[in-house]
CSV table of C-alpha atoms in Angstrom, one decimal:
chain,number,residue,atom,x,y,z
A,28,MET,CA,0.0,0.0,0.0
A,29,LEU,CA,1.3,3.4,-1.0
A,30,VAL,CA,1.4,5.8,1.9
A,31,VAL,CA,1.7,9.6,2.1
A,32,ARG,CA,5.4,9.5,3.2
A,33,ASP,CA,6.2,7.9,-0.2
A,34,VAL,CA,4.9,10.7,-2.3
A,35,MET,CA,4.9,13.9,-0.2
A,36,LYS,CA,7.4,16.8,-0.6
A,37,ARG,CA,9.4,18.1,2.3
A,38,ALA,CA,7.8,21.1,3.9
A,39,VAL,CA,9.3,24.6,3.6
A,40,CYS,CA,7.9,26.3,6.8
A,41,VAL,CA,7.5,30.0,7.7
A,42,GLY,CA,7.3,31.5,11.2
A,43,PRO,CA,4.1,33.3,12.4
A,44,ASP,CA,6.1,36.5,13.1
A,45,GLU,CA,7.9,36.7,9.7
A,46,PHE,CA,6.8,39.3,7.3
A,47,VAL,CA,4.6,38.5,4.3
A,48,ALA,CA,7.3,39.8,1.9
A,49,ALA,CA,9.8,37.3,3.3
A,50,ALA,CA,7.2,34.5,3.0
A,51,ALA,CA,6.5,35.5,-0.6
A,52,ARG,CA,10.2,35.3,-1.4
A,53,LYS,CA,10.3,31.7,0.1
A,54,LEU,CA,7.3,30.7,-2.1
A,55,LYS,CA,9.0,32.1,-5.2
A,56,GLN,CA,12.5,30.6,-4.4
A,57,SER,CA,11.0,27.2,-3.8
A,58,ASN,CA,8.4,27.5,-6.6
A,59,ILE,CA,5.6,26.3,-4.4
A,60,GLY,CA,2.1,27.6,-3.5
A,61,CYS,CA,2.0,27.2,0.2
A,62,LEU,CA,4.0,27.3,3.4
A,63,PRO,CA,3.0,25.6,6.6
A,64,VAL,CA,3.2,28.1,9.5
A,65,CYS,CA,5.2,26.5,12.2
A,66,ASP,CA,6.5,27.2,15.7
A,67,ASP,CA,9.1,24.8,16.9
A,68,GLY,CA,7.9,22.2,14.4
A,69,ARG,CA,4.2,22.5,15.5
A,70,LEU,CA,1.6,23.4,12.9
A,71,LEU,CA,-0.1,26.8,13.6
A,72,GLY,CA,-1.7,27.3,10.2
A,73,MET,CA,-1.1,27.6,6.4
A,74,LEU,CA,0.0,30.5,4.3
A,75,THR,CA,-0.8,30.2,0.6
A,76,ASP,CA,-0.1,32.5,-2.3
A,77,ARG,CA,-3.9,33.1,-2.3
A,78,ASP,CA,-3.8,34.2,1.3
A,79,ILE,CA,-1.1,36.8,0.4
A,80,ALA,CA,-3.1,38.0,-2.6
A,81,MET,CA,-6.5,38.1,-0.9
A,82,ARG,CA,-5.6,39.2,2.6
A,83,SER,CA,-2.6,41.4,2.0
A,84,VAL,CA,-2.3,42.7,-1.6
A,85,ALA,CA,-6.0,43.0,-2.3
A,86,ASN,CA,-6.5,44.9,1.0
A,87,ALA,CA,-3.5,47.2,0.2
A,88,ARG,CA,-1.6,46.0,3.3
A,89,SER,CA,2.1,46.4,3.3
A,90,ALA,CA,3.9,43.1,2.8
A,91,GLU,CA,6.9,44.6,4.5
A,92,ARG,CA,4.9,45.3,7.7
A,93,THR,CA,2.2,42.7,7.8
A,94,THR,CA,3.1,39.4,9.6
A,95,VAL,CA,2.3,35.9,8.4
A,96,ARG,CA,0.1,35.5,11.5
A,97,GLU,CA,-2.2,38.3,10.3
A,98,VAL,CA,-3.0,36.7,6.9
A,99,MET,CA,-2.5,32.9,7.4
A,100,SER,CA,-5.3,30.4,7.4
A,101,VAL,CA,-5.5,29.0,10.9
A,102,ASP,CA,-7.5,25.8,10.1
A,103,ALA,CA,-4.8,24.0,8.2
A,104,LEU,CA,-5.9,20.5,7.2
A,105,TRP,CA,-3.4,17.8,7.8
A,106,CYS,CA,-2.8,14.1,7.4
A,107,SER,CA,-0.3,11.6,8.9
A,108,GLN,CA,2.8,10.5,7.0
A,109,ASP,CA,1.5,6.9,7.6
A,110,ASP,CA,-1.9,7.5,6.0
A,111,SER,CA,-2.7,5.9,2.7
A,112,VAL,CA,-2.6,8.1,-0.4
A,113,GLN,CA,-6.3,7.2,-0.8
A,114,THR,CA,-7.1,8.6,2.7
A,115,ALA,CA,-5.2,11.8,1.8
A,116,ALA,CA,-7.0,12.1,-1.5
A,117,ALA,CA,-10.4,11.6,0.2
A,118,LEU,CA,-9.6,14.3,2.7
A,119,MET,CA,-8.6,16.8,0.0
A,120,HIS,CA,-11.7,16.0,-2.2
A,121,GLY,CA,-14.0,16.2,0.8
A,122,ALA,CA,-12.7,19.6,2.0
A,123,HIS,CA,-12.2,20.9,-1.6
A,124,VAL,CA,-8.6,21.7,-1.1
A,125,ARG,CA,-5.5,20.8,-3.2
A,126,ARG,CA,-2.9,20.4,-0.5
A,127,LEU,CA,-2.5,18.9,3.0
A,128,VAL,CA,0.2,19.4,5.6
A,129,VAL,CA,1.8,16.1,6.6
A,130,LEU,CA,2.6,15.5,10.2
A,131,ASP,CA,5.0,12.8,11.7
A,132,ARG,CA,4.2,10.6,14.6
A,133,GLN,CA,5.1,13.3,17.1
A,134,ARG,CA,2.7,15.7,15.3
A,135,HIS,CA,5.5,17.8,13.9
A,136,VAL,CA,5.3,19.2,10.4
A,137,ASP,CA,7.1,16.8,8.0
A,138,GLY,CA,5.9,17.6,4.5
A,139,VAL,CA,3.1,18.7,2.2
A,140,ILE,CA,1.1,16.6,-0.2
A,141,SER,CA,-0.9,17.8,-3.1
A,142,LEU,CA,-3.4,16.4,-5.6
A,143,THR,CA,-0.6,16.6,-8.2
A,144,ASP,CA,1.6,14.3,-6.0
A,145,LEU,CA,-1.3,11.8,-5.9
A,146,GLY,CA,-1.7,11.9,-9.7
A,147,GLY,CA,-4.7,14.1,-9.5
A,148,GLY,CA,-3.9,15.8,-12.7
A,149,ALA,CA,-3.6,12.6,-14.6
A,150,SER,CA,-6.7,11.7,-16.5
A,151,GLU,CA,-8.0,11.3,-20.0
A,152,ARG,CA,-9.8,14.6,-19.6
A,153,ARG,CA,-8.0,17.7,-20.7
A,154,PRO,CA,-6.4,20.1,-18.2
A,155,PHE,CA,-7.2,23.7,-18.0
A,156,GLU,CA,-5.9,26.4,-15.7
A,157,ILE,CA,-8.4,29.1,-14.7
A,158,VAL,CA,-6.7,32.1,-13.1
A,159,PHE,CA,-8.8,34.5,-11.0
A,160,TYR,CA,-7.5,38.0,-10.7
A,161,LYS,CA,-8.1,41.4,-9.1
A,162,GLU,CA,-7.3,44.6,-11.0
A,163,ILE,CA,-5.0,46.9,-8.9
A,164,LEU,CA,-3.4,50.2,-9.6
A,165,ASP,CA,0.3,50.7,-9.3
A,166,HIS,CA,1.9,53.8,-7.9
A,167,ALA,CA,1.5,55.5,-11.2
A,168,GLY,CA,-2.1,54.7,-11.5
A,169,ARG,CA,-1.6,52.0,-14.2
A,170,PRO,CA,-3.8,48.9,-13.8
A,171,HIS,CA,-2.2,45.5,-13.2
A,172,ARG,CA,-3.7,42.1,-12.6
A,173,SER,CA,-2.9,40.5,-9.2
A,174,GLU,CA,-3.5,36.7,-9.3
A,175,LEU,CA,-5.9,35.6,-6.5
A,176,MET,CA,-6.2,31.9,-7.3
A,177,ARG,CA,-5.1,29.5,-9.9
A,178,VAL,CA,-7.3,26.4,-10.3
A,179,THR,CA,-6.2,23.5,-12.5
A,180,VAL,CA,-9.2,21.4,-13.7
A,181,ALA,CA,-9.3,18.3,-15.9
A,182,GLN,CA,-12.5,18.5,-17.9
A,183,GLU,CA,-14.0,17.5,-21.2
A,184,SER,CA,-14.7,21.1,-22.3
A,185,ARG,CA,-13.6,24.6,-21.5
A,186,GLU,CA,-17.1,25.5,-20.2
A,187,ALA,CA,-17.1,22.5,-17.8
A,188,ALA,CA,-13.6,23.5,-16.6
A,189,ILE,CA,-14.8,27.1,-15.9
A,190,GLU,CA,-17.8,25.8,-14.1
A,191,ASP,CA,-15.7,23.6,-11.8
A,192,ALA,CA,-13.1,26.3,-11.2
A,193,VAL,CA,-15.8,28.9,-10.3
A,194,TRP,CA,-17.3,26.5,-7.9
A,195,GLU,CA,-13.9,25.8,-6.2
A,196,PHE,CA,-13.1,29.6,-6.1
A,197,GLN,CA,-16.4,30.4,-4.5
A,198,ALA,CA,-16.0,27.6,-2.0
A,199,TYR,CA,-12.5,28.8,-1.1
A,200,THR,CA,-13.5,32.5,-0.8
A,201,HIS,CA,-16.9,31.7,0.9
A,202,VAL,CA,-18.8,33.8,-1.6
A,203,ASP,CA,-22.0,33.0,-3.6
A,204,ASP,CA,-20.8,34.9,-6.7
A,205,TRP,CA,-17.1,34.9,-7.8
A,206,ARG,CA,-17.4,38.5,-9.0
A,207,VAL,CA,-17.6,39.6,-5.3
A,208,ALA,CA,-14.0,38.5,-4.8
A,209,ALA,CA,-12.4,38.8,-8.3
A,210,ASP,CA,-12.5,41.2,-11.2
A,211,GLY,CA,-12.2,38.4,-13.8
A,212,PHE,CA,-10.5,35.2,-14.8
A,213,GLU,CA,-8.4,33.9,-17.6
A,214,VAL,CA,-8.6,30.4,-19.0
A,215,ILE,CA,-5.4,28.7,-20.1
A,216,ALA,CA,-5.5,25.4,-22.0
A,217,THR,CA,-2.5,23.4,-20.8
A,218,HIS,CA,-2.7,20.7,-23.4
A,219,ALA,CA,-1.7,20.7,-27.1
A,220,GLY,CA,-4.3,21.4,-29.7
A,221,GLU,CA,-6.5,23.7,-27.7
């Protein structure tokens, strides 16, 4: 039986009192989308690129003065390194999330597992990425798109992919209409021939 420990990635953690700007640099340097927030190896929460976009950038809060504690999600979902990959997949699907923190037997942060690690992107259906964004003005008043959330969906059609992505975005942001939280979205076909 394949267990989480066999497919997870090592966690890159961030401290609760680090500034958002430093956390964003960690995300970029490691080319990842989330950082478990840890204190002495114990899980306090999760910081995602979406948390930074929605709770810091979109609210015009300074990334140099805002701490991780102020924008992190405190209810981080986790699984054990000894859980089966099926259990981890069921947890992610049931909670409509794409990642889980992995804890060791002493309940310390050990890694992160994503749907991609479980082969969640592998299917005969075609993958699309739907990127939700907010329009913000820079210091000169020029508009720029700030990415709020990127959803990868395997679906038969572009329309079905958009429908699934909108549902996931609304569930994540706790809104009934995606337009409340985002100014728009862009659909990217990630397969040849589209």
